[in-house]
Amino acid sequence: MRYAVLGTGVVGRTIAAKLASLGHEVAIGTRDPKTTLARTGPDGMGNPPFSVWQQEHPRVRLEAFADAGAFGDTVLNTTAGLASLDALGAVGAENLDGKVLIDIANPLDFSQGMPPSLDPVNTDSLGERIQRAFPGARVVKTLNTMTTSVMVEPSRVSGEHNVFLSGDDEDAKKAVAALLISFGWPQPSIIDLGDITTARGAEMMLPVWLRLMAALGRTDFNFHIQGA
C-alpha cells in the first residue's frame, strides 16, 4: 500500500515511520522539499531537522504536496489545522478524489497565545470543512485525541482506552479501522462515532487535554504542533 503523509512535524514523522515499518511505501508531503531539507536547526519542540530524521528513515521519500498526493493511495493529513485546507489545496482535488483522506489535525488557534482555542468549534469542525472543500475525498477523522507516540503504540497507555472514527463513508471507516488495528489498536477499542459532523466532539476534546496537561504539570505528553 502507498501512503502520503502531509506534514513534516513530529506527527507526520511518527506516522510515516510506523507505516514504513509495516512494509508500506510512504511519501511525506511538504510545501517545498528543498527548503525543508535545508533546515539545520531543531524545530520549536526541540526535534532534530527533517534531514536528520530522513537519514534514519531512508525508505520514506520527501515530495512536494501535489507529488505526495499523487503517489499515495491513501492520504493522511498531519499538517497544522489552520493550514490544512491550504495544504490540501496544494495537493489538489484531482489527487484526492476517490481516496481515503485520514484527518489527524486539530484546528488549534494560537493567535491569542496559550492555551490555544479552536477554530472552527461547536457548530463545525476541521474534518467537516475538509470534506466540504474536497467532496470527492473520503474523509475520516481519527487519532487526533491523543499524544503522538500513543497513536502508533497504544500499549504505551495501560488498561483499556479508545480511539474514535468520524466519517460519512462506511467503507473508508472500515479501511481506517483496519489500519488502526495494524498500529496495535484492538478492534473493541475503536469507536465509530458516526458521520463527519461527529468530528466536532473529537476535536473539542483537545482543550480539555491541554488543560489537563497544565493542571498535572506534565511535560512528557509530547504536545505537538504539526509541521508542513
CSV table of C-alpha atoms in Angstrom, one decimal:
chain,number,residue,atom,x,y,z
A,1,MET,CA,0.0,0.0,0.0
A,2,ARG,CA,1.2,3.5,-0.8
A,3,TYR,CA,0.6,6.3,1.7
A,4,ALA,CA,1.1,10.1,1.5
A,5,VAL,CA,1.6,11.7,4.9
A,6,LEU,CA,1.2,15.5,4.7
A,7,GLY,CA,3.3,17.4,7.1
A,8,THR,CA,6.9,17.0,8.3
A,9,GLY,CA,6.4,17.7,12.0
A,10,VAL,CA,6.6,15.0,14.8
A,11,VAL,CA,3.1,13.6,14.0
A,12,GLY,CA,3.9,13.2,10.3
A,13,ARG,CA,7.3,11.7,11.1
A,14,THR,CA,5.9,9.3,13.6
A,15,ILE,CA,3.0,8.1,11.4
A,16,ALA,CA,5.4,7.8,8.4
A,17,ALA,CA,7.9,5.8,10.3
A,18,LYS,CA,5.2,3.4,11.6
A,19,LEU,CA,3.8,2.9,8.1
A,20,ALA,CA,7.3,2.2,6.7
A,21,SER,CA,8.0,-0.3,9.5
A,22,LEU,CA,4.8,-2.2,8.4
A,23,GLY,CA,6.2,-2.5,4.9
A,24,HIS,CA,4.2,0.2,3.2
A,25,GLU,CA,5.6,2.7,0.7
A,26,VAL,CA,5.5,6.2,2.2
A,27,ALA,CA,5.9,9.7,0.9
A,28,ILE,CA,5.9,12.7,3.2
A,29,GLY,CA,4.5,15.9,1.6
A,30,THR,CA,5.8,19.4,2.3
A,31,ARG,CA,5.4,22.8,0.6
A,32,ASP,CA,9.0,23.0,-0.6
A,33,PRO,CA,11.2,19.9,-0.2
A,34,LYS,CA,14.4,21.9,-0.8
A,35,THR,CA,13.5,24.3,2.0
A,36,THR,CA,12.6,21.5,4.3
A,37,LEU,CA,15.8,19.7,3.7
A,38,ALA,CA,17.9,22.9,4.1
A,39,ARG,CA,16.8,23.5,7.7
A,40,THR,CA,19.6,22.8,10.1
A,41,GLY,CA,18.2,23.7,13.5
A,42,PRO,CA,15.7,21.9,15.7
A,43,ASP,CA,12.0,22.7,15.4
A,44,GLY,CA,10.0,24.5,18.1
A,45,MET,CA,9.7,21.4,20.2
A,46,GLY,CA,13.4,20.6,20.0
A,47,ASN,CA,13.1,17.8,17.4
A,48,PRO,CA,16.1,17.5,15.0
A,49,PRO,CA,15.7,18.9,11.5
A,50,PHE,CA,13.9,16.8,9.0
A,51,SER,CA,17.1,16.0,7.1
A,52,VAL,CA,18.5,14.2,10.1
A,53,TRP,CA,15.3,12.2,10.6
A,54,GLN,CA,15.2,11.2,6.9
A,55,GLN,CA,18.7,9.8,7.2
A,56,GLU,CA,17.4,7.5,9.8
A,57,HIS,CA,14.4,6.6,7.7
A,58,PRO,CA,15.7,6.4,4.1
A,59,ARG,CA,12.7,4.4,2.9
A,60,VAL,CA,10.4,7.4,3.4
A,61,ARG,CA,10.6,9.8,0.5
A,62,LEU,CA,10.1,13.6,0.7
A,63,GLU,CA,7.9,15.2,-2.0
A,64,ALA,CA,6.0,18.4,-2.7
A,65,PHE,CA,2.4,18.2,-1.6
A,66,ALA,CA,1.0,17.5,-5.1
A,67,ASP,CA,3.5,14.8,-5.8
A,68,ALA,CA,2.9,13.1,-2.5
A,69,GLY,CA,-0.8,13.2,-3.0
A,70,ALA,CA,-0.5,11.7,-6.5
A,71,PHE,CA,1.8,9.0,-5.1
A,72,GLY,CA,-0.4,7.9,-2.2
A,73,ASP,CA,-3.4,5.5,-2.4
A,74,THR,CA,-4.4,6.9,1.0
A,75,VAL,CA,-3.6,10.4,2.3
A,76,LEU,CA,-3.0,11.3,5.9
A,77,ASN,CA,-3.3,15.0,7.0
A,78,THR,CA,-0.9,15.8,9.8
A,79,THR,CA,-0.4,19.5,9.0
A,80,ALA,CA,-1.2,22.3,11.4
A,81,GLY,CA,-5.0,22.5,11.5
A,82,LEU,CA,-5.3,26.2,10.5
A,83,ALA,CA,-3.1,25.5,7.4
A,84,SER,CA,-4.7,22.2,6.5
A,85,LEU,CA,-7.1,23.5,3.8
A,86,ASP,CA,-4.2,25.4,2.1
A,87,ALA,CA,-2.0,22.3,2.2
A,88,LEU,CA,-4.7,20.1,0.8
A,89,GLY,CA,-5.4,22.7,-1.9
A,90,ALA,CA,-1.7,22.4,-2.8
A,91,VAL,CA,-2.2,18.6,-3.1
A,92,GLY,CA,-5.0,19.2,-5.5
A,93,ALA,CA,-8.6,17.8,-5.6
A,94,GLU,CA,-7.6,15.6,-8.5
A,95,ASN,CA,-5.1,13.8,-6.3
A,96,LEU,CA,-7.6,13.3,-3.5
A,97,ASP,CA,-10.7,12.3,-5.4
A,98,GLY,CA,-11.8,8.8,-4.5
A,99,LYS,CA,-9.1,8.3,-1.9
A,100,VAL,CA,-9.4,7.8,1.8
A,101,LEU,CA,-8.2,11.0,3.5
A,102,ILE,CA,-7.4,10.5,7.1
A,103,ASP,CA,-7.5,13.7,9.0
A,104,ILE,CA,-5.4,13.7,12.2
A,105,ALA,CA,-5.1,17.5,12.5
A,106,ASN,CA,-6.7,19.8,15.1
A,107,PRO,CA,-7.8,23.4,14.3
A,108,LEU,CA,-5.7,25.0,17.1
A,109,ASP,CA,-5.6,28.8,17.0
A,110,PHE,CA,-2.6,30.3,18.8
A,111,SER,CA,-3.4,33.9,17.9
A,112,GLN,CA,-4.3,34.8,21.4
A,113,GLY,CA,-1.5,32.9,23.0
A,114,MET,CA,-1.6,29.8,25.1
A,115,PRO,CA,-3.6,27.7,25.6
A,116,PRO,CA,-4.9,27.8,22.1
A,117,SER,CA,-8.6,27.9,21.2
A,118,LEU,CA,-10.3,26.0,18.4
A,119,ASP,CA,-11.4,27.5,15.0
A,120,PRO,CA,-13.8,26.2,14.0
A,121,VAL,CA,-15.6,24.8,17.0
A,122,ASN,CA,-19.0,23.6,18.2
A,123,THR,CA,-21.1,24.0,15.1
A,124,ASP,CA,-18.4,23.0,12.6
A,125,SER,CA,-15.1,21.1,12.6
A,126,LEU,CA,-12.0,20.9,10.6
A,127,GLY,CA,-13.0,17.4,9.4
A,128,GLU,CA,-16.2,18.8,8.0
A,129,ARG,CA,-14.5,21.7,6.3
A,130,ILE,CA,-12.1,19.3,4.6
A,131,GLN,CA,-15.0,17.1,3.4
A,132,ARG,CA,-16.9,20.1,2.1
A,133,ALA,CA,-13.8,21.5,0.3
A,134,PHE,CA,-12.9,18.2,-1.2
A,135,PRO,CA,-16.2,16.3,-1.8
A,136,GLY,CA,-14.5,13.6,-3.8
A,137,ALA,CA,-12.3,12.6,-0.9
A,138,ARG,CA,-13.5,10.1,1.7
A,139,VAL,CA,-12.6,11.9,4.9
A,140,VAL,CA,-12.2,10.0,8.2
A,141,LYS,CA,-11.3,11.9,11.3
A,142,THR,CA,-9.2,9.8,13.8
A,143,LEU,CA,-6.2,9.8,16.2
A,144,ASN,CA,-6.5,13.5,17.0
A,145,THR,CA,-7.4,13.0,20.6
A,146,MET,CA,-4.0,11.6,21.9
A,147,THR,CA,-0.3,12.3,22.1
A,148,THR,CA,1.7,11.3,19.1
A,149,SER,CA,3.5,8.3,20.4
A,150,VAL,CA,0.2,6.6,21.5
A,151,MET,CA,-1.2,6.9,18.0
A,152,VAL,CA,1.2,4.2,16.7
A,153,GLU,CA,1.8,2.4,20.0
A,154,PRO,CA,-1.4,2.3,22.0
A,155,SER,CA,0.1,-0.1,24.6
A,156,ARG,CA,2.1,2.8,26.0
A,157,VAL,CA,-1.1,3.6,27.9
A,158,SER,CA,-2.0,0.8,30.3
A,159,GLY,CA,-5.6,-0.5,30.6
A,160,GLU,CA,-8.5,0.0,28.2
A,161,HIS,CA,-8.7,3.2,26.2
A,162,ASN,CA,-10.3,4.2,22.9
A,163,VAL,CA,-9.7,5.7,19.5
A,164,PHE,CA,-12.5,7.4,17.6
A,165,LEU,CA,-13.6,7.4,13.9
A,166,SER,CA,-15.8,10.0,12.2
A,167,GLY,CA,-16.8,10.0,8.6
A,168,ASP,CA,-19.6,9.7,6.0
A,169,ASP,CA,-18.1,6.8,4.1
A,170,GLU,CA,-18.6,3.4,5.8
A,171,ASP,CA,-16.1,1.6,3.7
A,172,ALA,CA,-13.5,4.3,4.3
A,173,LYS,CA,-14.0,3.9,8.0
A,174,LYS,CA,-13.6,0.2,7.8
A,175,ALA,CA,-10.3,0.7,5.9
A,176,VAL,CA,-9.1,3.2,8.6
A,177,ALA,CA,-10.1,0.8,11.3
A,178,ALA,CA,-8.0,-1.9,9.7
A,179,LEU,CA,-5.1,0.4,9.6
A,180,LEU,CA,-5.5,1.3,13.3
A,181,ILE,CA,-5.6,-2.4,14.1
A,182,SER,CA,-2.2,-2.8,12.3
A,183,PHE,CA,-0.9,0.0,14.5
A,184,GLY,CA,-1.8,-2.1,17.6
A,185,TRP,CA,-5.3,-0.9,18.4
A,186,PRO,CA,-7.6,-3.7,19.4
A,187,GLN,CA,-10.8,-3.9,17.5
A,188,PRO,CA,-13.1,-3.3,20.6
A,189,SER,CA,-11.2,-0.1,21.4
A,190,ILE,CA,-12.2,1.5,18.0
A,191,ILE,CA,-15.4,3.5,18.4
A,192,ASP,CA,-17.2,4.7,15.3
A,193,LEU,CA,-18.9,8.0,16.4
A,194,GLY,CA,-20.9,8.4,13.2
A,195,ASP,CA,-20.8,10.8,10.3
A,196,ILE,CA,-18.3,13.5,9.8
A,197,THR,CA,-20.2,16.0,12.0
A,198,THR,CA,-19.2,13.9,15.0
A,199,ALA,CA,-15.6,15.2,14.4
A,200,ARG,CA,-16.8,18.3,16.3
A,201,GLY,CA,-16.8,16.3,19.6
A,202,ALA,CA,-13.4,14.6,18.9
A,203,GLU,CA,-11.8,18.0,18.1
A,204,MET,CA,-13.3,19.6,21.2
A,205,MET,CA,-11.5,17.1,23.4
A,206,LEU,CA,-8.3,18.9,22.7
A,207,PRO,CA,-8.9,21.9,25.0
A,208,VAL,CA,-9.6,19.5,27.9
A,209,TRP,CA,-6.5,17.5,27.1
A,210,LEU,CA,-4.3,20.7,27.1
A,211,ARG,CA,-5.7,21.9,30.3
A,212,LEU,CA,-5.3,18.5,31.9
A,213,MET,CA,-1.7,18.6,30.9
A,214,ALA,CA,-1.3,22.0,32.5
A,215,ALA,CA,-3.2,21.0,35.7
A,216,LEU,CA,-1.0,18.0,36.2
A,217,GLY,CA,2.2,20.0,35.5
A,218,ARG,CA,3.2,17.3,33.0
A,219,THR,CA,5.9,18.0,30.3
A,220,ASP,CA,6.0,14.4,28.9
A,221,PHE,CA,2.8,14.5,27.0
A,222,ASN,CA,4.8,15.2,23.8
A,223,PHE,CA,2.4,18.0,22.9
A,224,HIS,CA,3.0,18.8,19.3
A,225,ILE,CA,2.4,21.4,16.6
A,226,GLN,CA,2.2,19.7,13.2
A,227,GLY,CA,4.6,20.9,10.6
A,228,ALA,CA,4.3,21.3,6.8
